XYZ file of C-alpha atoms in Angstrom:
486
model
C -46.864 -45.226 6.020
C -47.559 -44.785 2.061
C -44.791 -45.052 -0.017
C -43.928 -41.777 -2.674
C -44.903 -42.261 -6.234
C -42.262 -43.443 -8.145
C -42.010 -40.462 -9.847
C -41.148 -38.594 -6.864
C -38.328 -41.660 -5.621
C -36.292 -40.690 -8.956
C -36.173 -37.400 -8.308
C -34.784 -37.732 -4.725
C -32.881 -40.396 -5.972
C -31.398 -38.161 -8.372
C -31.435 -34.921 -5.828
C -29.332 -37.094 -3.786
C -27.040 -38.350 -6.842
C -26.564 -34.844 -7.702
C -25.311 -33.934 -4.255
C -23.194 -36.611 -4.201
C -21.325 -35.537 -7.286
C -20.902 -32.564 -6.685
C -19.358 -33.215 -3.051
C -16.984 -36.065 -4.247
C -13.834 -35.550 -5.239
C -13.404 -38.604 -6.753
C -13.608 -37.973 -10.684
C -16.744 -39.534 -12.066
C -17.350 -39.575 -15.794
C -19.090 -40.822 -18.596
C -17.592 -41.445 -22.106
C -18.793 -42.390 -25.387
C -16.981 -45.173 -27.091
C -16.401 -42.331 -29.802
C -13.430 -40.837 -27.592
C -15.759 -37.696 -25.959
C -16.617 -37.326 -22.486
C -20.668 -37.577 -22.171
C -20.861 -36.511 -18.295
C -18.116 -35.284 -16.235
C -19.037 -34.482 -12.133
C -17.287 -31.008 -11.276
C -14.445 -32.508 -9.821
C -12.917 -32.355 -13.022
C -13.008 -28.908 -13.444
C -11.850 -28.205 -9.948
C -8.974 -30.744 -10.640
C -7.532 -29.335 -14.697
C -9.006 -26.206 -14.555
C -10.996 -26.478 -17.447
C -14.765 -25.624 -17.983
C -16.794 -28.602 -18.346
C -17.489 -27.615 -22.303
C -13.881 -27.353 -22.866
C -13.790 -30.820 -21.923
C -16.961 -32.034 -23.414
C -15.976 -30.391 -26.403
C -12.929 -31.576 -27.352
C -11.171 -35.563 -27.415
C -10.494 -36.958 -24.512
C -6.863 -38.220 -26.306
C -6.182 -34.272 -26.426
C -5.834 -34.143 -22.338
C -3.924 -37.343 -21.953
C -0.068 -36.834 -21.949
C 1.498 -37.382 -25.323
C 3.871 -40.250 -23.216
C 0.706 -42.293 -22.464
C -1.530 -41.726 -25.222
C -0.538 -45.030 -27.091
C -0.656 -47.017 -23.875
C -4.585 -45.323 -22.548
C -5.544 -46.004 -26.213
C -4.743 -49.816 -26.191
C -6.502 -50.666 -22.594
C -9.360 -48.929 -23.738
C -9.515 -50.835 -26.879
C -8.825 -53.903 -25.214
C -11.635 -53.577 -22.538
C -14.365 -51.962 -24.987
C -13.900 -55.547 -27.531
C -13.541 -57.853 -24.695
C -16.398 -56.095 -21.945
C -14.111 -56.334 -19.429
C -13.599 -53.739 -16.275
C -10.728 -51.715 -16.279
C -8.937 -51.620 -13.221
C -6.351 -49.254 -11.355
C -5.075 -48.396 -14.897
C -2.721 -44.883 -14.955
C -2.144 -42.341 -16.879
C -1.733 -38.778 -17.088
C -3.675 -35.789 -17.656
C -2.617 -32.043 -18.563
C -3.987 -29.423 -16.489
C -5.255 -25.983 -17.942
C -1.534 -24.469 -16.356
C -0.278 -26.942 -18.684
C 1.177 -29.229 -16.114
C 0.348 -32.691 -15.588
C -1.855 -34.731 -13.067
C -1.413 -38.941 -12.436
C -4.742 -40.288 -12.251
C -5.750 -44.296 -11.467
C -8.602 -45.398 -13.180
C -11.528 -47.702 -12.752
C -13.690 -48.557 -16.158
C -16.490 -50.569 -17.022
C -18.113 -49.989 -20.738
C -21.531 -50.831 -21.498
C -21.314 -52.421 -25.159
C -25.369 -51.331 -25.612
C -25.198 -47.875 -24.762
C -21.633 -47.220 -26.174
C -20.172 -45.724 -23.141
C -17.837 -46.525 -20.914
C -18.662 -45.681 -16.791
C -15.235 -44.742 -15.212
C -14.118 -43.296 -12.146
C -10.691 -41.733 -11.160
C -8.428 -40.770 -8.866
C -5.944 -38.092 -8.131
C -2.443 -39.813 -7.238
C -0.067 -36.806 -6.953
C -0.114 -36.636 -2.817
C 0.676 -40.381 -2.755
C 3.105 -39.778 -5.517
C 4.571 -36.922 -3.310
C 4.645 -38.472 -0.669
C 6.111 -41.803 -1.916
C 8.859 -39.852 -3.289
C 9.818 -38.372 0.314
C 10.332 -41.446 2.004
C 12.436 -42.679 -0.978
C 14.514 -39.477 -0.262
C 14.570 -39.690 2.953
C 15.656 -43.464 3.268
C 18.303 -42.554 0.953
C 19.441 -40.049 2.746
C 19.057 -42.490 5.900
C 21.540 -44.632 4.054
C 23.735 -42.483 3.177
C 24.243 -41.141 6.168
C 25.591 -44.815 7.269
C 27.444 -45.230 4.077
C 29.730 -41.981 4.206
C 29.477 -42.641 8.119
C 33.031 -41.714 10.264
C 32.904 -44.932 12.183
C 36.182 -46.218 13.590
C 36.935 -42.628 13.554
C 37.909 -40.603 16.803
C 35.536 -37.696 17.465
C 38.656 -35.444 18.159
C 40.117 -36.486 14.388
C 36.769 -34.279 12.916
C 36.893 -31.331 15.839
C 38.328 -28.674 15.107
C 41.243 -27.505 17.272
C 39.919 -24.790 19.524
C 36.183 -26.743 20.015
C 38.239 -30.092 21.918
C 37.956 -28.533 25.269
C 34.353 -28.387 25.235
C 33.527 -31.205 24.126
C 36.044 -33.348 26.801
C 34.253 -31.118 29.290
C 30.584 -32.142 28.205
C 31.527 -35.660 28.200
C 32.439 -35.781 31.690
C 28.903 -33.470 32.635
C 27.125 -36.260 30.745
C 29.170 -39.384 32.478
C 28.918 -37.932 35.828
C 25.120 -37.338 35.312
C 25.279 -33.816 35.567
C 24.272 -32.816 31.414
C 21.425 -35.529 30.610
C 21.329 -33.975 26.983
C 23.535 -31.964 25.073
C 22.760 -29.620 22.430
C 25.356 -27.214 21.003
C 27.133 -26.374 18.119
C 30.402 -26.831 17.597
C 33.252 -26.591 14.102
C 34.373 -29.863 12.433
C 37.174 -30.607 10.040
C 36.077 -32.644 6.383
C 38.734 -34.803 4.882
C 39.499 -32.061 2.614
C 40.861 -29.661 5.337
C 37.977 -27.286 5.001
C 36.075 -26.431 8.266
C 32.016 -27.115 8.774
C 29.569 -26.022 11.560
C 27.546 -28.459 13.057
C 24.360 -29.095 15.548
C 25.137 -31.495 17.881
C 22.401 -33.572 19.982
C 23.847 -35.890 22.177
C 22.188 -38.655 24.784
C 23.805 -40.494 26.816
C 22.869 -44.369 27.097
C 23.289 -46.371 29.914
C 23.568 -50.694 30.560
C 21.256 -52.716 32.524
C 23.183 -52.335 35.642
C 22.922 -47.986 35.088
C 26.673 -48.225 34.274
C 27.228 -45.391 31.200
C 27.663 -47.650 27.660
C 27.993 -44.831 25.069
C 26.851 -41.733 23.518
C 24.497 -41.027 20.422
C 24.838 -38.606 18.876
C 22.628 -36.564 15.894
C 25.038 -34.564 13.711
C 23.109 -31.720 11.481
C 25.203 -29.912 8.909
C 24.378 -25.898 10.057
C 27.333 -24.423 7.662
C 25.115 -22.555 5.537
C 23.265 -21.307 8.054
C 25.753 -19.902 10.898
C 27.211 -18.407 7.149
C 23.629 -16.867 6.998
C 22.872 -15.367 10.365
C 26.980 -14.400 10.718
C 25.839 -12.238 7.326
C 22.978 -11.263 8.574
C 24.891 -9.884 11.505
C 27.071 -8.366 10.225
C 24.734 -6.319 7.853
C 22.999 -5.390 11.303
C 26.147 -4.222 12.642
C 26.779 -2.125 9.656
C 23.265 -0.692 9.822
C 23.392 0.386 13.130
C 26.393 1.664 12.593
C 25.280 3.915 9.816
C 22.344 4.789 11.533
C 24.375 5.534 15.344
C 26.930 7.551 13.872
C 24.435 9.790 11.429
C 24.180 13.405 11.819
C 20.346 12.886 10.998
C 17.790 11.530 14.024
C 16.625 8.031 13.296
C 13.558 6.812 15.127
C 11.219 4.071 14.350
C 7.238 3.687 16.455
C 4.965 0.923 16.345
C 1.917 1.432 14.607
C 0.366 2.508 17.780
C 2.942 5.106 18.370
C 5.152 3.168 21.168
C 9.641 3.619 20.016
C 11.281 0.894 19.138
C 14.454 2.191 18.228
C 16.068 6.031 18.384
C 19.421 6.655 17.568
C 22.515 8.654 19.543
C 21.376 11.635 17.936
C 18.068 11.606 18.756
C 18.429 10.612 22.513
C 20.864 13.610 23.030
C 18.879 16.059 21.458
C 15.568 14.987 23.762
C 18.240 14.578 26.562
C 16.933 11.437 27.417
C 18.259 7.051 27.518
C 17.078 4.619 25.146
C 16.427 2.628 28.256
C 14.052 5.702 29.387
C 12.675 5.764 25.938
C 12.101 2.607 24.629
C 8.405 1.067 25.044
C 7.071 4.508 25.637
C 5.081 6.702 23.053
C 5.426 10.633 22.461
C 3.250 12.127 25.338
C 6.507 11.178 27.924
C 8.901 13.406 25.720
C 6.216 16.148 24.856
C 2.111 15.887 26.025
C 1.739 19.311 23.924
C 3.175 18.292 21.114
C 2.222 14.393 21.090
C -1.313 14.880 19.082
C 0.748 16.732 16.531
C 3.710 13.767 15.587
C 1.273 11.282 16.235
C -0.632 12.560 12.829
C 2.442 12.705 11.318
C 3.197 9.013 12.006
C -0.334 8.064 10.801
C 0.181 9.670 7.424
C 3.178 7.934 6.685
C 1.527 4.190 6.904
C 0.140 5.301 3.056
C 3.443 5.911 1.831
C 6.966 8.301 2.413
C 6.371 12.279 2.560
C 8.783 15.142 3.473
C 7.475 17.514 6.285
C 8.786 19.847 8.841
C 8.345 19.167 12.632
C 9.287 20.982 15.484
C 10.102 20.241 19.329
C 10.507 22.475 22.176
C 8.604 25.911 22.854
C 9.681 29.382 23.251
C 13.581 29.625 23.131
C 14.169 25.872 23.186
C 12.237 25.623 20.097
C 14.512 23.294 17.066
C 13.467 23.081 13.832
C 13.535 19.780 11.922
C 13.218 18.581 8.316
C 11.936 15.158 8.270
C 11.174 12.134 6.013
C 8.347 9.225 7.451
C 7.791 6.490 5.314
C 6.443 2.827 6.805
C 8.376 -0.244 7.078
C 6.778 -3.279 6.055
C 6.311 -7.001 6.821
C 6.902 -10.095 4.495
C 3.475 -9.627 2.785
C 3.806 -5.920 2.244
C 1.994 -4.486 5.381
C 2.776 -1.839 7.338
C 4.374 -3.089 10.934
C 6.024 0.235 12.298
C 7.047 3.500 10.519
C 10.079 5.481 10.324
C 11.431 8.842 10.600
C 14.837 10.843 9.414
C 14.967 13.999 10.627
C 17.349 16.934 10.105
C 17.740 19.402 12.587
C 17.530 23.047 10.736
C 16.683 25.310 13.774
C 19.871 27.670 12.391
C 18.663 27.657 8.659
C 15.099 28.259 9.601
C 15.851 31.277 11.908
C 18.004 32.881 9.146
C 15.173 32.194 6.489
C 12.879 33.988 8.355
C 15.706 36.635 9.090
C 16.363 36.753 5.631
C 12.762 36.925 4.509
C 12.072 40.108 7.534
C 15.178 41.994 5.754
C 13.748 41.255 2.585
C 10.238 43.012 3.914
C 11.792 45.906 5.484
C 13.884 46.347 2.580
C 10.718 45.972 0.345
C 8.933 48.679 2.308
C 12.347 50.603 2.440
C 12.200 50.907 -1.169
C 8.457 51.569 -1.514
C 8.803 54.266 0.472
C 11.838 55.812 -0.626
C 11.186 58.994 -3.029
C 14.322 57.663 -4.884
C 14.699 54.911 -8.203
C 17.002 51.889 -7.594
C 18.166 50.286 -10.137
C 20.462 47.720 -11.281
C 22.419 47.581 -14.628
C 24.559 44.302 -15.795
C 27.721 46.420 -16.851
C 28.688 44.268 -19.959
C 25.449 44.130 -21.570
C 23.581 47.433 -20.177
C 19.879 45.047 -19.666
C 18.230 46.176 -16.294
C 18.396 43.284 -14.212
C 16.304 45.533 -11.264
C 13.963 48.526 -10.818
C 12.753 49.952 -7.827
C 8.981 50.639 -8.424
C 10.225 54.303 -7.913
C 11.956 53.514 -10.965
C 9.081 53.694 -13.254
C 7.876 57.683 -12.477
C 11.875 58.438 -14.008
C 11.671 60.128 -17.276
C 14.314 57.427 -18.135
C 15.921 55.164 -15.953
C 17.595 52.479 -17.913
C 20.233 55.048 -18.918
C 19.779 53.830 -22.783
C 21.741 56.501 -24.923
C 18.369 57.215 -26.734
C 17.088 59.018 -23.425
C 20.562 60.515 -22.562
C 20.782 63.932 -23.639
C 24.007 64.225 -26.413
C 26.260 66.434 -24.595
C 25.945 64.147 -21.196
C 26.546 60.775 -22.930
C 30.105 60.477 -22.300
C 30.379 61.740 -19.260
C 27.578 59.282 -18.033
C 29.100 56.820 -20.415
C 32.933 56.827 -18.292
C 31.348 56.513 -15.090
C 29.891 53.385 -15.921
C 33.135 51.978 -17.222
C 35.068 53.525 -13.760
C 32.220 51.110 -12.006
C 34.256 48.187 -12.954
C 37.057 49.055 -10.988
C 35.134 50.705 -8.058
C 36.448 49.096 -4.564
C 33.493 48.257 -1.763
C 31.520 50.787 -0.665
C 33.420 53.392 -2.978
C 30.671 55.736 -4.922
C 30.676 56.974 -7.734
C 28.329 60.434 -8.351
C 27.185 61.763 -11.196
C 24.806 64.229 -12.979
C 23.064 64.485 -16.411
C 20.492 65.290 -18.780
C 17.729 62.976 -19.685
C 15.212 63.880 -22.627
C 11.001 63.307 -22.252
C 8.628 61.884 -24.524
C 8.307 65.502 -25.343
C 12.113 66.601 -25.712
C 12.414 68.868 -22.756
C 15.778 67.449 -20.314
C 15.243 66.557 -17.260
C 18.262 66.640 -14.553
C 19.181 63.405 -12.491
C 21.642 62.519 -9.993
C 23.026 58.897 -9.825
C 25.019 57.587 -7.334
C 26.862 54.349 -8.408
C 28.529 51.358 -6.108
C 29.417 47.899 -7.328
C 26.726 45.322 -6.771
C 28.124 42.058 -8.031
C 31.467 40.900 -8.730
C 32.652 38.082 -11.488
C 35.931 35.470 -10.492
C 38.565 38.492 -11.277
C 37.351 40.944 -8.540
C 35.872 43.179 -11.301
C 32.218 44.442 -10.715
C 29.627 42.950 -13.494
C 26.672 44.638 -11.954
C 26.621 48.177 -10.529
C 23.646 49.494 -8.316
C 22.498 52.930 -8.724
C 20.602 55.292 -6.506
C 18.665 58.144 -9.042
C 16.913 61.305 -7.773
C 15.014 63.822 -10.305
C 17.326 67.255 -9.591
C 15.688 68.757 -12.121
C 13.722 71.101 -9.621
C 16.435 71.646 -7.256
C 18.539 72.158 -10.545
C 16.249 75.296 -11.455
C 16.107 76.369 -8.262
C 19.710 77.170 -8.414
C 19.964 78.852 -11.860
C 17.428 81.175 -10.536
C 19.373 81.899 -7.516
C 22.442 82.623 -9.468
C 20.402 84.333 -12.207
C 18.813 86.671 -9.310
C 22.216 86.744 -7.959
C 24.028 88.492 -11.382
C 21.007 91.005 -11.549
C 21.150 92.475 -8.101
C 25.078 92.539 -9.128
C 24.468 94.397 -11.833
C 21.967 97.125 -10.502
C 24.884 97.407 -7.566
């Protein structure tokens, strides 16, 4: 087998070096005896978070903590005059965040080149975790220290918990509770009460004869205060949501109820027992595609809509509000829905809005102007589309001919006082664009009333006469000739 040029054995030899860098994460580096780093493998980056031209670029004494500057400065002075190898010295350096990382380093300067060859190492995790067993030892001791021995477990019980716990002593003597694990209420010297976790074993002699209990004691105070709170919020809730007038229901995302409240189980006439764990094809197959849509919508975000159940008859109306109801990191996990039942309203909306039609054609069709005048002020607040073919239908004194301006003028003002359904009638003159009157009759009846009974708007009903008013004249000027001739 031929051995590769030389040529080709560096630049394996430095494929492989590369690789190897690059993989460690170990922090190899190369620094000038100037205080700059030369070569740095990427572990430094991925360590301080700083590009490596940031830390090329700058002193190294600028990353070192201001604590240990004085301290880094003198070792490497020391080992760059004497040649020696620096090892497992420590010191700290800032991260790009600006907090802090321990590193241990190993250091060997080359006096020719005027660089120092150095590799470091990380110590936070062994910090860490050097600092939890010194925690947890002194807690271990301290446990011993502020121990109740020579104490009598019924001196710390709390009153009402001493039953149970003479009655699980004599499970566990007579073999019949091999471990205990319950919680019971304490008393601390200062009167105030504590829960506790007990865990209790029961050890036994050589000969299988009972010798004496151990017992773990784990302070659960703040706890039991948290899920008693947490309770008790749930209570409330359900509470609130039980005894609403509203339905409350909440589905899965794939449709299936979790919850429904009173409401909504009487108005489907079914149990939560029935309902719960099923979807919306068991209460209504028809209708199922329809709310399922709905409850797909509102993963993206809360919307108002209105729903219906039933057919025919047994139709209800509902106004409802979906919105989703999301996990710890803000996804979706079920969605909800508040709805209003407003089968009543909706029927007299669409009541109201048929009367409003048949009125509207009413008036279309009807050969006579409505109108309606705001008494105080005399502005038109509504005109019939009749209205329009008047010669003048706002009643403005302008249009009013002179010698029927009080009369028309007085039975506005009797308006006020006009009782319901009480009309008022009367007849007058109104002049064209072209000065020739024109007779109308108006029938008046109180529209709207203000707080002291009065009426503030008064509707009127106006027919053109003028036709039926010359009509007559002629009779009774036909009538006075043949009179006459007689």
């Amino acid at each position: 087998m031929t051995t590769p040029p030389l040529s080709e054995q560096r630049s394996v030899v430095g494929a492989d070096l590369d690789r190897f860098l690059d993989l460690s994460t170990d922090l190899f580096c190369v620094a000038g005896f100037d205080g700059y780093f030369r070569l740095l493998s990427p572990s430094w980056t991925a360590l301080l978070g700083y590009s490596e031209q940031e830390l090329t670029s700058r002193p190294c004494e600028e990353f070192v903590h201001v604590d240990d500057r004085a301290a880094t400065a003198a070792e490497l002075a020391g080992h760059i005059d004497a040649g020696a190898v620096s090892i497992r010295f420590v010191n700290r350096y800032r991260h790009q965040d600006g907090s802090y990382r321990t590193l241990s380093w190993n250091a060997a300067p080359d006096a020719e080149r005027g660089v120092i060859y150095a590799v470091a190492r990380c110590l936070d995790e062994q910090l860490d975790a050097a600092r939890a067993i010194e925690e947890s030892e002194a807690l271990f001791r301290g446990a011993f220290e502020q121990s109740l021995v020579g104490m009598a477990v019924a001196e710390v019980t709390h009153p009402d918990d001493l039953a149970g716990d003479a009655t699980d002593v004599q499970d566990q003597l007579a073999g019949r509770l091999p471990g205990l694990h319950r919680e019971k209420r304490c008393i601390r010297p200062d009167g105030t009460t504590v829960s506790v976790s007990l865990s209790t074993t029961l050890v036994r002699g050589q000969q299988g004869a009972p010798s004496h209990l151990v017992t773990q004691v784990l302070d659960v105070t703040g706890q039991r205060a948290a899920a008693e709170a947490l309770a008790s919020t749930a209570a409330m809730l359900d509470g609130i949501v039980q005894n609403s007038q509203s339905l409350v229901y909440v589905k899965d995302l794939d449709g299936v109820y979790l919850l429904a409240n009173r409401p909504f189980l009487e108005a489907f006439g079914v149990t939560e027992q029935d309902l719960i764990g099923r979807d919306d094809s068991w209460l209504d197959a028809d209708l199922e595609p329809v709310w399922r849509v709905n409850d797909l919508r509102a993963r993206d975000g809360a919307y108002r809509l209105q729903e219906w159940s039933g057919h025919g008859e047994d139709q209800r109306w509902y106004e409802s509000v979906k919105f989703p109801l999301l996990d710890a990191s803000g996804h979706p996990y079920a969605t909800c829905g508040v709805s209003l039942e407003v089968t009543e309203l909706t029927r007299q909306r669409e009541e109201a809005r048929k009367a409003g039609a048949f009125s509207a054609a009413v008036l279309a069709a009807s050969p006579d102007a409505i109108v309606v005048h705001d008494l105080a002020s005399g502005r038109l607040v509504y005109a019939s589309r009749t209205a329009a073919g008047l010669p003048a239908h706002a009643a403005a004194d302008a249009d009013v001919h002179p010698d029927d301006r009080v009369r028309l003028q007085a039975a506005l003002t009797a308006c006020g006082d006009l009782e319901d359904e009480q009309v008022l009638q009367v007849r007058y003159r109104v002049l064209t664009e072209t000065g020739a009157p024109r007779w109308l009759s108006r029938r008046l009846t109180a529209f709207r009333r203000g707080p002291d009974g009065r009426a503030t708007e008064v509707l009127s009903v106006i027919r053109d006469v003028s036709e039926m008013v010359a009509a007559a004249d002629q009779l009774q000027h036909d009538a006075r000739h043949v009179v006459l001739r007689l």
